Coordinates of C-alpha atoms and ligand atoms in Angstrom, one line a residue:
M1 CA -20.3 15.9 -17.8
D2 CA -18.9 19.0 -16.0
I3 CA -20.0 20.5 -12.7
Y4 CA -20.6 24.2 -13.1
S5 CA -21.5 25.3 -9.6
Y6 CA -19.1 25.7 -6.7
I7 CA -19.0 22.6 -4.5
P8 CA -16.8 22.3 -1.4
D9 CA -13.7 20.1 -1.9
E10 CA -14.9 17.3 0.4
E11 CA -18.2 17.0 -1.4
Y12 CA -16.7 17.2 -4.9
P13 CA -15.8 13.4 -5.4
K14 CA -19.3 12.3 -4.6
Y15 CA -20.8 14.4 -7.4
D16 CA -17.9 14.0 -9.8
G17 CA -18.0 10.2 -9.5
F18 CA -21.8 10.0 -9.7
L19 CA -21.9 12.2 -12.9
S20 CA -19.0 10.6 -14.6
F21 CA -20.7 7.1 -14.3
L22 CA -24.1 8.3 -15.5
G23 CA -23.0 8.6 -19.1
M24 CA -22.1 4.9 -19.4
Y25 CA -25.7 3.9 -19.2
E26 CA -26.3 5.5 -22.6
D27 CA -23.9 3.0 -24.1
H28 CA -26.5 0.4 -25.1
R29 CA -23.9 -1.9 -26.8
R30 CA -22.0 -2.2 -23.5
I31 CA -25.2 -3.1 -21.6
T32 CA -26.4 -5.5 -24.4
N33 CA -23.1 -7.3 -24.7
Y34 CA -22.6 -7.6 -20.9
R35 CA -26.1 -9.1 -20.6
R36 CA -25.4 -11.4 -23.5
G37 CA -22.3 -12.6 -21.8
L38 CA -24.0 -13.1 -18.5
K39 CA -26.7 -15.1 -20.2
R40 CA -24.1 -17.3 -21.8
F41 CA -22.7 -18.1 -18.3
R42 CA -26.2 -18.4 -16.6
H43 CA -25.3 -21.9 -15.4
L44 CA -22.7 -20.2 -13.2
I45 CA -25.2 -17.8 -11.8
K46 CA -28.5 -19.8 -11.4
K47 CA -29.0 -20.7 -7.7
K48 CA -25.6 -19.2 -6.9
V49 CA -24.3 -16.3 -4.8
A50 CA -23.1 -13.4 -6.8
V51 CA -21.5 -10.0 -6.4
E52 CA -21.7 -6.9 -8.4
A53 CA -18.5 -5.0 -7.7
G54 CA -19.2 -1.3 -8.0
A55 CA -22.9 -1.8 -8.6
G56 CA -23.8 1.6 -9.9
F57 CA -27.4 1.5 -11.0
G58 CA -27.5 -2.2 -10.3
I59 CA -28.6 -3.2 -13.7
F60 CA -26.4 -6.3 -13.7
T61 CA -27.6 -7.1 -10.2
E62 CA -31.1 -7.0 -11.5
Y63 CA -30.1 -9.2 -14.5
M64 CA -28.5 -11.8 -12.3
L65 CA -31.7 -12.0 -10.3
K66 CA -33.5 -12.6 -13.5
L67 CA -31.0 -15.4 -14.4
G68 CA -31.9 -17.1 -11.1
A69 CA -29.1 -16.0 -8.6
S70 CA -30.1 -16.9 -5.1
R71 CA -28.4 -13.8 -3.6
V72 CA -26.6 -10.8 -5.0
Y73 CA -24.3 -8.5 -3.0
A74 CA -24.4 -5.1 -4.7
V75 CA -21.2 -3.4 -3.4
E76 CA -20.9 0.3 -4.0
E77 CA -18.9 3.2 -2.6
N78 CA -20.6 6.3 -4.0
E79 CA -23.3 7.6 -1.6
L80 CA -25.5 8.9 -4.3
M81 CA -25.4 5.7 -6.2
L82 CA -26.2 3.9 -3.0
K83 CA -29.3 6.0 -2.4
L84 CA -30.6 4.8 -5.8
L85 CA -29.6 1.2 -5.2
K86 CA -31.4 1.1 -1.8
K87 CA -34.6 2.4 -3.4
K88 CA -34.5 0.1 -6.3
F89 CA -34.0 -3.0 -4.3
A90 CA -36.0 -2.1 -1.2
N91 CA -38.4 -4.9 -1.8
E92 CA -35.9 -7.5 -3.0
P93 CA -34.7 -9.8 -0.2
R94 CA -32.2 -11.5 -2.5
V95 CA -30.2 -8.3 -2.8
K96 CA -27.9 -7.2 -0.1
I97 CA -26.5 -3.7 -0.5
V98 CA -23.0 -3.3 0.8
E99 CA -21.8 0.3 1.4
G100 CA -18.0 0.8 0.9
L101 CA -15.1 -0.4 -1.2
I102 CA -15.1 -3.8 -2.7
E103 CA -11.5 -4.2 -1.3
D104 CA -13.0 -4.0 2.2
F105 CA -15.9 -6.4 1.6
E106 CA -15.6 -9.7 3.5
P107 CA -18.6 -11.9 2.8
D108 CA -19.4 -14.6 5.3
E109 CA -20.2 -17.1 2.6
E110 CA -18.6 -18.4 -0.6
I111 CA -19.0 -16.1 -3.7
D112 CA -19.6 -18.1 -6.9
F113 CA -19.7 -15.2 -9.4
L114 CA -18.5 -11.6 -9.5
V115 CA -19.4 -9.2 -12.2
H116 CA -17.7 -5.8 -12.6
D117 CA -17.1 -3.0 -15.0
F118 CA -13.8 -1.6 -13.7
W119 CA -12.2 -1.1 -17.2
G120 CA -10.5 2.1 -18.0
S121 CA -10.2 3.5 -21.5
L122 CA -6.5 2.6 -21.2
L123 CA -7.5 -0.7 -19.5
Y124 CA -5.8 -0.2 -16.1
D125 CA -6.6 3.5 -15.5
E126 CA -9.8 2.8 -13.5
N127 CA -10.5 0.2 -10.9
L128 CA -9.0 -3.1 -12.0
I129 CA -6.6 -2.8 -9.1
S130 CA -9.4 -3.2 -6.7
L131 CA -10.0 -6.7 -8.0
E132 CA -6.3 -7.5 -7.2
R133 CA -7.0 -6.5 -3.6
L134 CA -10.1 -8.6 -2.8
K135 CA -10.4 -10.2 0.6
F136 CA -12.4 -13.1 -0.8
K137 CA -11.9 -15.4 -3.8
P138 CA -14.8 -15.5 -6.2
K139 CA -15.0 -18.7 -8.2
V140 CA -15.6 -16.7 -11.4
V141 CA -14.9 -13.1 -12.2
F142 CA -16.8 -11.8 -15.3
P143 CA -15.2 -10.5 -17.5
D144 CA -11.9 -12.0 -16.6
R145 CA -9.5 -10.6 -19.3
G146 CA -8.7 -7.4 -21.1
E147 CA -6.2 -6.1 -23.6
L148 CA -4.9 -2.7 -24.3
R149 CA -4.2 -2.5 -28.1
Y150 CA -2.6 0.2 -30.2
G151 CA -1.9 1.2 -33.8
V152 CA -0.2 4.2 -35.6
F153 CA -2.1 6.2 -38.2
K154 CA -1.4 9.1 -40.4
L155 CA -3.0 12.3 -39.3
E156 CA -4.2 13.2 -42.8
A157 CA -6.2 9.9 -43.0
F158 CA -8.6 11.4 -40.3
N159 CA -9.2 14.5 -42.5
D160 CA -9.8 16.4 -39.2
K161 CA -10.3 20.2 -39.4
I162 CA -9.4 20.8 -35.7
V163 CA -6.5 18.5 -35.0
T164 CA -4.0 20.0 -37.6
P165 CA -0.3 19.1 -37.4
E166 CA 0.2 22.4 -35.4
V167 CA -2.4 21.3 -32.9
L168 CA -0.9 17.8 -32.6
N169 CA 2.6 19.3 -32.0
L170 CA 1.3 21.1 -29.0
L171 CA 0.1 17.8 -27.5
E172 CA 3.3 15.9 -27.2
G173 CA 3.3 13.6 -24.2
V174 CA -0.4 14.2 -23.6
L175 CA -3.0 11.3 -23.9
V176 CA -6.3 12.6 -25.3
S177 CA -9.7 11.1 -25.8
D178 CA -12.3 12.0 -28.5
L179 CA -11.8 14.8 -31.1
I180 CA -10.3 12.2 -33.4
P181 CA -10.7 9.5 -34.6
T182 CA -14.3 9.0 -35.5
R183 CA -14.3 5.6 -37.1
E184 CA -13.3 2.1 -36.0
L185 CA -9.6 1.5 -36.4
P186 CA -7.6 -1.8 -36.7
L187 CA -5.4 -1.8 -33.5
K188 CA -3.1 -4.7 -34.4
N189 CA -0.6 -4.6 -31.5
V190 CA -1.1 -5.4 -27.8
A191 CA 0.6 -3.2 -25.2
Y192 CA -0.8 -4.8 -22.0
R193 CA -2.9 -7.8 -21.0
W194 CA -4.8 -8.1 -17.7
K195 CA -6.2 -11.3 -16.4
F196 CA -8.0 -11.8 -13.1
G197 CA -5.7 -13.6 -10.7
R198 CA -2.6 -12.7 -12.8
G199 CA -2.8 -8.9 -12.9
L200 CA -1.4 -6.6 -15.5
K201 CA 1.4 -7.8 -17.9
K202 CA 3.2 -5.8 -20.4
A203 CA 3.4 -7.3 -23.9
K204 CA 6.5 -7.4 -26.0
D205 CA 6.6 -4.0 -27.7
A206 CA 6.8 -3.7 -31.5
L207 CA 8.5 -0.9 -33.5
L208 CA 6.1 1.9 -34.2
E209 CA 5.2 2.3 -37.9
D210 CA 5.3 5.7 -39.6
G211 CA 2.3 8.0 -38.9
E212 CA 1.8 10.9 -36.5
V213 CA -1.0 9.6 -34.3
L214 CA -0.7 6.7 -31.8
V215 CA -4.1 5.4 -30.9
F216 CA -5.0 3.1 -28.0
G217 CA -8.1 1.1 -27.4
I218 CA -9.2 -1.8 -25.2
K219 CA -10.8 -5.2 -25.8
I220 CA -12.7 -6.8 -22.9
L221 CA -12.9 -10.6 -22.9
H222 CA -14.2 -13.4 -21.0
G223 CA -12.1 -16.5 -21.9
T224 CA -12.0 -16.1 -25.6
D225 CA -15.4 -14.3 -26.0
E226 CA -15.2 -10.6 -26.8
I227 CA -17.6 -8.6 -24.5
C228 CA -16.8 -5.1 -25.7
R229 CA -14.1 -3.0 -27.5
S230 CA -13.3 0.7 -27.6
H231 CA -15.3 2.9 -29.9
Y232 CA -17.8 0.1 -30.8
C233 CA -18.8 0.3 -27.1
Y234 CA -18.5 4.1 -26.9
N235 CA -18.2 4.2 -23.1
W236 CA -14.5 3.5 -23.9
P237 CA -13.3 6.1 -26.4
Y238 CA -10.0 5.7 -28.2
I239 CA -7.1 7.5 -26.5
W240 CA -4.5 9.1 -28.8
T241 CA -1.3 11.0 -28.6
K242 CA 1.4 12.3 -31.0
R243 CA 3.8 9.6 -32.0
V244 CA 7.3 11.0 -31.5
G245 CA 9.6 8.0 -31.5
K246 CA 10.1 4.4 -32.6
R247 CA 9.0 3.0 -29.3
F248 CA 6.9 4.1 -26.4
D249 CA 6.7 3.2 -22.7
L250 CA 3.3 3.5 -21.1
T251 CA 3.2 3.1 -17.4
F252 CA 0.5 3.3 -14.7
W253 CA 1.1 4.8 -11.3
E254 CA -1.1 4.9 -8.3
R255 CA -1.2 8.7 -7.5
E256 CA -3.1 7.9 -4.3
P257 CA -4.7 4.7 -3.1
G258 CA -7.0 3.4 -5.8
Y259 CA -6.3 6.3 -8.3
I260 CA -4.3 5.1 -11.2
E261 CA -2.9 7.5 -13.8
P262 CA -1.1 6.7 -17.1
K263 CA 2.2 8.2 -18.2
I264 CA 3.7 7.9 -21.7
K265 CA 7.2 8.5 -22.9
F266 CA 8.8 7.9 -26.3
F267 CA 12.2 6.6 -27.4
E268 CA 13.8 7.9 -30.5
T269 CA 15.9 4.9 -31.2
E270 CA 14.8 1.3 -32.1
S271 CA 16.6 -0.1 -29.1
G272 CA 14.4 1.9 -26.7
S273 CA 16.7 4.5 -25.2
Ligands
SAM1 C1 -18.0 1.9 -14.3 S1 -19.3 1.9 -13.0 C2 -20.0 0.3 -13.3 C3 -21.4 0.2 -12.7 C4 -22.2 -1.1 -12.9 N1 -21.4 -2.2 -12.4 C5 -22.4 -1.3 -14.4 O1 -21.6 -1.9 -15.1 O2 -23.4 -0.7 -14.9 C6 -18.3 1.6 -11.6 C7 -19.1 1.8 -10.3 O3 -18.2 1.3 -9.3 C8 -18.1 2.1 -8.2 N2 -16.8 1.9 -7.7 C9 -15.6 2.2 -8.2 N3 -14.6 1.7 -7.5 C10 -15.2 1.0 -6.5 C11 -14.6 0.3 -5.4 N4 -13.3 0.1 -5.3 N5 -15.5 -0.3 -4.5 C12 -16.9 -0.2 -4.7 N6 -17.4 0.5 -5.7 C13 -16.6 1.1 -6.6 C14 -18.3 3.5 -8.8 O4 -18.9 4.4 -7.9 C15 -19.4 3.2 -9.9 O5 -20.7 3.3 -9.5

């Protein structure tokens, strides 16, 4: 969603954040799979104290109440989301709305369960870093694991009329979402793993196969249970770029506190130089 009108710089993040998160509520598979996962772990929620980190519309706060949570802290930083949350839970004494960053939240009781959706399309390019900076220690974080996976594909296999070899050549070093591909792809290799408590770990890299398009996608897990994966849950589109070497190095850097951006570079030789 794009903003078409002029908005002063200081107001912009509020609207931009709000609008960019609205679209995710149209991904019904994300919602269904998250709810299914929460239901499976309802014994960890019933009569317990829970947190929804980055509560958004509070749909999982609502669901945890349904599963019997005794109290839910809905922590949110976006002031427009907060207005909606306050209205939604105005008559629900079991919900405490907390305004601000989850990193600054210091509950004065033990937290049994924390649910979040801080996954970026490249795994770490959204808010997972916030969970590494918590001032409290939830007994369970749901979902607790994620993988960034990749595969190389031939451009001709997509039969795309827009992304021709000439277009692809112009996108060297650029990570792109959407346009292609439009079907589910087997992403056999793992680039990174993230686990709550352990953080982000780079996996051993594999030599890239022939093919012009390098495609990335994520898998969200709790323990060994898959909660969502890119494309199937369309909130996380595949991210692709032109493959220009035998190996790649994808890194994440914190441009400013809390804002993570990915960078990719390729190596022509098999030894990675
Ligand atoms: C991807 S949405 C998820 C919303 C909701 N948990 C869900 O799954 O439907 C992320 C939400 O977290 C909020 N958020 C992002 N980073 C945050 C942080 N560090 N502290 C508190 N809220 C944050 C955003 O404003 C947004 O509403």
